[in-house]
C-alpha positions as CSV (number, residue, x, y, z in Angstrom):
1,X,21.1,-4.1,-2.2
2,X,17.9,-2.1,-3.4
3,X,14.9,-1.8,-1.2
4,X,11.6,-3.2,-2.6
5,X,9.7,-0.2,-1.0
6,X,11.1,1.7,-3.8
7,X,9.9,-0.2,-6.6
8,X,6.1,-0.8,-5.2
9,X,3.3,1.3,-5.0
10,X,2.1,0.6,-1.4
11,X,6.1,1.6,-0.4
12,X,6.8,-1.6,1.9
13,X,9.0,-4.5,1.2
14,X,12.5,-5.3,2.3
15,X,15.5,-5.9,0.2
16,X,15.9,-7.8,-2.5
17,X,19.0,-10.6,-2.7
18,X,19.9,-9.2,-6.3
19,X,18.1,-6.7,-8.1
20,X,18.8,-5.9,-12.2
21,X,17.0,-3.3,-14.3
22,X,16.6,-4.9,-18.1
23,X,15.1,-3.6,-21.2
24,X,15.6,-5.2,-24.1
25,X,14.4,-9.0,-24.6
26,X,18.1,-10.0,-24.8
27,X,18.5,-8.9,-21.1
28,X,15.8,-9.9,-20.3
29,X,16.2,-13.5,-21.1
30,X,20.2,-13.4,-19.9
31,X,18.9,-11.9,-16.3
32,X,17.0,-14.8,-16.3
33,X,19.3,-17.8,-17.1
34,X,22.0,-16.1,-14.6
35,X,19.5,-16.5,-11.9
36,X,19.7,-20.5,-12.8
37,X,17.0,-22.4,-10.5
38,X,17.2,-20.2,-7.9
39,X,13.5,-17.8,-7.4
40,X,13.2,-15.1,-9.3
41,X,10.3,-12.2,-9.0
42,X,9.5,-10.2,-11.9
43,X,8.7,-6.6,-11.7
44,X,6.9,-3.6,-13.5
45,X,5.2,-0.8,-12.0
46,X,5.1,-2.9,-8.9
47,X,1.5,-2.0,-8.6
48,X,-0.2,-5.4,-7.8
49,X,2.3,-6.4,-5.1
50,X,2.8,-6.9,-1.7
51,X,6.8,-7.8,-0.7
52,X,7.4,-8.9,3.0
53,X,9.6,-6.7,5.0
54,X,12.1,-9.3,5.2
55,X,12.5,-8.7,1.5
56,X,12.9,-11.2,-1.0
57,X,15.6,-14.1,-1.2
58,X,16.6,-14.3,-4.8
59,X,16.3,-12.0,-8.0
60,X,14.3,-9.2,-8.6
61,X,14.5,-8.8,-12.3
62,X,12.5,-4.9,-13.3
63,X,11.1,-5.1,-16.8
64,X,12.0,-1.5,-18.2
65,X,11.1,-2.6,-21.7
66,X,9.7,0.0,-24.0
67,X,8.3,-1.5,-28.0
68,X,5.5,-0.9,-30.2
69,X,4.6,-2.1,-33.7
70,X,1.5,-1.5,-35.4
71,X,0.5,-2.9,-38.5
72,X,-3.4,-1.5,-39.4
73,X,-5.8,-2.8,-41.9
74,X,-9.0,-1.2,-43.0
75,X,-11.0,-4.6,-42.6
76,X,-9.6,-6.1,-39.1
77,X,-8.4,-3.2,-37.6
78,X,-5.0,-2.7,-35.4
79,X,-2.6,-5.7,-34.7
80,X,-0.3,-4.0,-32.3
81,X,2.7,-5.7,-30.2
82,X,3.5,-4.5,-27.1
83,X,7.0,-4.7,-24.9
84,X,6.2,-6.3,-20.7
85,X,7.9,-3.3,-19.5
86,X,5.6,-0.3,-21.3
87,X,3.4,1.4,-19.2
88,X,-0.2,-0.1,-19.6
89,X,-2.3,3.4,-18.9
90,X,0.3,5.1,-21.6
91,X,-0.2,2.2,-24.0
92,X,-4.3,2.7,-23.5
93,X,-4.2,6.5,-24.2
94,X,-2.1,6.0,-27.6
95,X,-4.0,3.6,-28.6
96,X,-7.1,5.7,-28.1
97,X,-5.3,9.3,-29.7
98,X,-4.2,6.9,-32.6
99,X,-8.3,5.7,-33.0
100,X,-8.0,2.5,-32.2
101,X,-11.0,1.1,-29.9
102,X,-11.5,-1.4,-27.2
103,X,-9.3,-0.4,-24.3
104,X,-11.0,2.4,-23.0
105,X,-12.7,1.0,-19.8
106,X,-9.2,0.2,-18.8
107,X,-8.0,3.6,-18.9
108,X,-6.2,4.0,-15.3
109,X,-5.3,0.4,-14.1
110,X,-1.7,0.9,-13.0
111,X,1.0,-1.6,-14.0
112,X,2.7,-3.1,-17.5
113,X,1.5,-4.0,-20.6
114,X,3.6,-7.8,-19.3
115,X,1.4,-7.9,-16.1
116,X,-2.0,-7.6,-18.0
117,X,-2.4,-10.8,-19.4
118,X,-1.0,-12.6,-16.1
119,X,-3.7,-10.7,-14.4
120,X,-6.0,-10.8,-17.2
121,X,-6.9,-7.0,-16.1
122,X,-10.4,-6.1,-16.0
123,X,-12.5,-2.8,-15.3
124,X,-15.9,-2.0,-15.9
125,X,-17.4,-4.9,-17.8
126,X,-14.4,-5.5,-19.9
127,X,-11.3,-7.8,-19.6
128,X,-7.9,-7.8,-21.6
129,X,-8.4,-11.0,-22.5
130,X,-11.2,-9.6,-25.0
131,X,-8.5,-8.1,-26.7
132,X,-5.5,-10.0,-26.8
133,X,-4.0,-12.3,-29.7
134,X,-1.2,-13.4,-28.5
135,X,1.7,-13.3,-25.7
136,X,5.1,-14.0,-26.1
137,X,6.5,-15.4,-23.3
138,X,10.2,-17.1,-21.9
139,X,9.6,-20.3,-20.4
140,X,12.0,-21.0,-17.3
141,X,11.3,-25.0,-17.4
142,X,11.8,-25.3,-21.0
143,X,14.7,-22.3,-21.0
144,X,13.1,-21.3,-24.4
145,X,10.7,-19.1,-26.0
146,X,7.0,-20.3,-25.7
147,X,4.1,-18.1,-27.7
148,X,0.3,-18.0,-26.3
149,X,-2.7,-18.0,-28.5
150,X,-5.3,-16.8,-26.9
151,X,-7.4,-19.6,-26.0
152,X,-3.6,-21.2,-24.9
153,X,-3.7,-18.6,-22.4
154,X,-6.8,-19.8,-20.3
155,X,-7.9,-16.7,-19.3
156,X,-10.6,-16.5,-16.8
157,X,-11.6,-13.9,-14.0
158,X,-8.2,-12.6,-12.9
159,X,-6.2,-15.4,-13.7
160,X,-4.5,-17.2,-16.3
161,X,-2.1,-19.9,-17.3
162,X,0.7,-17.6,-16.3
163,X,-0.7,-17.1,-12.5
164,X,-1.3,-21.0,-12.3
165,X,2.0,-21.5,-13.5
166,X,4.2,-19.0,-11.1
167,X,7.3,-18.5,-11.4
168,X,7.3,-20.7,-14.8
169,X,6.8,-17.7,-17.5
170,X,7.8,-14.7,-18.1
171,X,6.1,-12.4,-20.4
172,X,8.0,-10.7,-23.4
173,X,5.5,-8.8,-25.3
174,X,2.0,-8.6,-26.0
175,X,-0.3,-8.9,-29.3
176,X,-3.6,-6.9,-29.3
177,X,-6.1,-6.7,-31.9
178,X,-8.1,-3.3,-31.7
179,X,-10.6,-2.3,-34.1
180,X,-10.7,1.2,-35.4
181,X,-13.7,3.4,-34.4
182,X,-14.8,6.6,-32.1
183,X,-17.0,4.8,-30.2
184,X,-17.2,2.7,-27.6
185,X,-19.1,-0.8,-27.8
186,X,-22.6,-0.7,-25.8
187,X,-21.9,0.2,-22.6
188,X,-22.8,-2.7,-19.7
189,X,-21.6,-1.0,-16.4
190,X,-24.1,0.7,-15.0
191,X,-22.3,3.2,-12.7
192,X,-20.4,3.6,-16.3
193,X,-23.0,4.9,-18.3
194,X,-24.9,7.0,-15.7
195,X,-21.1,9.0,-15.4
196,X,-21.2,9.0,-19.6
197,X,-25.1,9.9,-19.0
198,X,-26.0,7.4,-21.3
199,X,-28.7,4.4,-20.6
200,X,-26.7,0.5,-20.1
201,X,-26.7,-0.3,-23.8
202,X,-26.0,2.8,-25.2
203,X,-22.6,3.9,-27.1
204,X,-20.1,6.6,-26.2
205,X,-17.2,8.3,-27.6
206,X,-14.0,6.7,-26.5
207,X,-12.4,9.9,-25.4
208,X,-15.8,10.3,-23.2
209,X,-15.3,7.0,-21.6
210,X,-11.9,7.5,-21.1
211,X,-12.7,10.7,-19.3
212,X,-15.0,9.3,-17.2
213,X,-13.3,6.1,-16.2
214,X,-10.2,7.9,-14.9
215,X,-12.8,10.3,-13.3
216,X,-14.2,7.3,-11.5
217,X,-11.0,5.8,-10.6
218,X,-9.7,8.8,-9.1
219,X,-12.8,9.4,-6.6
220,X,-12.3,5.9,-5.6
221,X,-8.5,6.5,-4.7
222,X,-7.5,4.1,-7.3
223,X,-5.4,6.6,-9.4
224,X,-1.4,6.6,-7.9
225,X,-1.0,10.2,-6.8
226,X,2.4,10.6,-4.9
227,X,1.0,13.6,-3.3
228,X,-1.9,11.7,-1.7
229,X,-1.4,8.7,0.3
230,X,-4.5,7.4,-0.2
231,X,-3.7,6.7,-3.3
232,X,-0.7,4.5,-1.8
233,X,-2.3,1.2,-2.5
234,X,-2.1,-1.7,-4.9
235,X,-5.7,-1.0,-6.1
236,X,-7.7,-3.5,-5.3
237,X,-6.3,-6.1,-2.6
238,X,-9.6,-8.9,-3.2
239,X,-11.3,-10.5,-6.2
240,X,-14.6,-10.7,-6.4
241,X,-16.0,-13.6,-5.0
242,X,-17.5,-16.1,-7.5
243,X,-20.0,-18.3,-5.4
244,X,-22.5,-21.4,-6.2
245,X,-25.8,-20.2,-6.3
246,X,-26.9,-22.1,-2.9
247,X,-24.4,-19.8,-1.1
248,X,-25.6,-16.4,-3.1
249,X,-29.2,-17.5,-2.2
250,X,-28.1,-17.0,1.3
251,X,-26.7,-13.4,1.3
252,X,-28.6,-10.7,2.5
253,X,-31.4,-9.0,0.1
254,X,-29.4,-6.0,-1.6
255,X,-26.2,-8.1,-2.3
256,X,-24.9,-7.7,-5.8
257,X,-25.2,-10.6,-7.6
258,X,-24.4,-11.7,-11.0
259,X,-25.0,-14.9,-12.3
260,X,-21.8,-16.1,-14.7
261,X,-21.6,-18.3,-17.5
262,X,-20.5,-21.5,-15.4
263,X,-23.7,-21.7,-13.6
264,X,-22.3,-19.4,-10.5
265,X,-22.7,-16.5,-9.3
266,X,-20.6,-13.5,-8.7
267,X,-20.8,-10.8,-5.9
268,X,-19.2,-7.7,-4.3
269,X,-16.2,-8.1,-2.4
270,X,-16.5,-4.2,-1.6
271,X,-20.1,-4.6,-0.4
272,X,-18.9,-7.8,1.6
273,X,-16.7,-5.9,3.2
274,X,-18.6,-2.9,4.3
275,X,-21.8,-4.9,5.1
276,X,-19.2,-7.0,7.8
277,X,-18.7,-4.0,9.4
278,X,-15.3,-2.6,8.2
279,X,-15.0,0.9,7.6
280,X,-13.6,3.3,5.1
281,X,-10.1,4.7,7.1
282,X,-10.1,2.0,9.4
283,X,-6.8,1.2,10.2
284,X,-3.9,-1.2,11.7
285,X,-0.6,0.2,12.3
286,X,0.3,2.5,9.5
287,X,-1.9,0.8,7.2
288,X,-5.5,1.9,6.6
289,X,-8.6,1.4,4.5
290,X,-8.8,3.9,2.1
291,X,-11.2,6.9,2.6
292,X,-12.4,6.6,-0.7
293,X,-12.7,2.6,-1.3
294,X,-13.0,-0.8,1.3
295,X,-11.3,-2.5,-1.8
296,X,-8.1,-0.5,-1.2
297,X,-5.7,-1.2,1.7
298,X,-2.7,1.8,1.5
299,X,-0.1,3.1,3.4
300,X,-0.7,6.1,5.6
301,X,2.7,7.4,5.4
302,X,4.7,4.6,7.4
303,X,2.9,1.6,6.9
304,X,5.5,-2.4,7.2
305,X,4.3,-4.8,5.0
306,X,3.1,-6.9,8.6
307,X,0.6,-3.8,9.0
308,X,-0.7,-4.1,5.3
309,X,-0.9,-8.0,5.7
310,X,-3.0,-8.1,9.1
311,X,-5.3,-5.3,8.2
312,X,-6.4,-7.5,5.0
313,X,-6.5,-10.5,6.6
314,X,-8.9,-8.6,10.0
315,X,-11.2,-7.3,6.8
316,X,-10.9,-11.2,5.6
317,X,-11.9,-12.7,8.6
318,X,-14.6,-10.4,9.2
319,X,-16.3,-11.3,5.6
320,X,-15.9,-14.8,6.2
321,X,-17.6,-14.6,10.0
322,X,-20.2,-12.7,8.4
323,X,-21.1,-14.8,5.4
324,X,-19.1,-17.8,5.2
325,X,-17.4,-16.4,2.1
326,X,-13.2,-16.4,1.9
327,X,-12.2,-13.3,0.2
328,X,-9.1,-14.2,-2.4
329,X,-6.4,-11.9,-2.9
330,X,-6.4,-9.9,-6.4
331,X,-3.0,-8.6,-5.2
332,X,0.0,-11.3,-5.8
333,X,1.8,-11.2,-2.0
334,X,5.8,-12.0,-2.2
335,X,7.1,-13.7,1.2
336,X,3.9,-13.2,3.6
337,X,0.4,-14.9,3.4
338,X,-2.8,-14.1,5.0
């Protein structure tokens, strides 16, 4: 019976029922129809997870699949098609030493190429949904291959059709569409271009940008190092909240605020959090708030899922007292709720 902790990057989580390592589609889709009706959880990198220490009472099905195929034309640039189980940071930088543009400001965001579009993965002013065609996807209702266009995929902040569906699709492989270049496109993220030393609006060399977003990520603990346990987190645990405007018009002068296309607006979860009074290594148990980042919640060295759990839902509860605002999970929690 194989402990969860193993397979995740905060280290907690109990055992799992039935666990099966797959990489090829064909095991992937037989793993599935031999777990019949009964609850399945699909795993990667196990980066974006929280798993209960009671475990998890069904199959645990780890997507080891490793494909890439490339076909490039001068006019529309890269159409590449990526296996769930490949290593998204991997994928970014050979996609960038190949000259192939577009993924850059998503250079360090741990996980699988299958988990970005579920996600739909975003860092410093750009999503993957920017950049993705299609997804490939088995469909557990239908027990039969279902393909995604991208506007099929209804991607929006941090979600998708695959996260309102759980437990309904699982992702094959992914279609990107990259255009060929060695730069970046204009630059939107302030903290961004002040690291590329650039004004907002300004270009940089993809290598640059690459540099410096890893550079970034690392001095905010979100870079796994298995040497620091710090770094022991699932990046990070909230979204930030989207809000109607009367609400932002009540937040404090100095709150980050940025109006969206819907007619709402979107703010910090990070400054939320610190302005309600938690603190960078606060901590519950053997869980604690990162010394680098409020956003991440890690595991000191002998953290239980219970710790991580109630030291999210104290920084939750404190945001909401504070502002009214309920912080949603960006991290996808197996078996335990806030």
């Amino acid at each position: 019976m194989a402990d969860l902790r193993d397979y995740t990057s905060l280290r907690v989580g109990g055992p799992a029922k039935k666990f099966v390592e797959v990489g090829t589609e064909a095991e992937i889709i037989a793993a599935i129809e031999a777990a019949g009706d009964t609850p399945i959880l699909i795993i990667g990198g196990g980066t974006n997870i929280l798993v209960a220490d009671s475990g998890f009472e069904g199959t645990v099905i780890r997507i080891k699949s490793h494909s890439m195929q490339a076909e490039v034309d001068a006019c529309s640039g890269a159409t590449l098609t990526i296996g769930a189980g490949e290593n998204w940071d991997e994928f970014v930088a050979v996609t960038l030493d190949r000259g192939f543009a577009g993924l850059e400001t998503l250079s360090g965001i741990p996980g699988t190429v299958g988990a970005a579009p579920i996600q739909n993965i975003g860092a410093y002013g750009h999503e993957v949904a920017e950049f993705i065609t299609r997804v490939r996807t088995y469909d557990r209702q239908a027990k039969g291959l279902k393909t995604f266009t991208n506007s099929e995929c209804e991607f929006s902040y941090r979600n998708s059709h695959f996260k309102s569906h759980p437990g309904r699709y699982v992702v094959l492989d992914v279609q990107f569409n990259l255009r060929q270049g060695e730069m970046t496109t204009a630059i939107t993220y302030a903290e961004l271009a002040k690291k590329l030393g650039i004004e907002v609006g300004e270009k940089a060399p993809i290598d640059a940008t690459r540099k410096a977003v890893l550079e970034l990520r690392g001095a905010k603990g979100m870079l796994l190092n298995p040497s620091d346990r710090d770094s022991w987190s699932a990046g990070s645990f909230f979204t930030n909240p989207i809000v109607s405007k009367e609400i932002a018009a009540k937040l404090p002068e100095g709150a980050p605020q940025w109006p969206t296309s819907d007619g709402m607006v979107k703010t910090s979860a990070a400054w939320l959090i610190e302005h309600a009074g938690v603190h960078k290594g606060d901590s519950h148990g053997g869980a604690r708030v990162s010394t680098k980042h409020v956003l991440a919640l890690t595991n000191a060295g002998n953290a239980t899922a219970t710790d991580i759990a109630e030291l999210a839902k104290s920084a939750q509860q404190s945001v909401f007292e504070k502002f009214g605002i309920t912080l949603e999970t960006e991290v996808n929690l197996v078996g335990l709720s806030l």
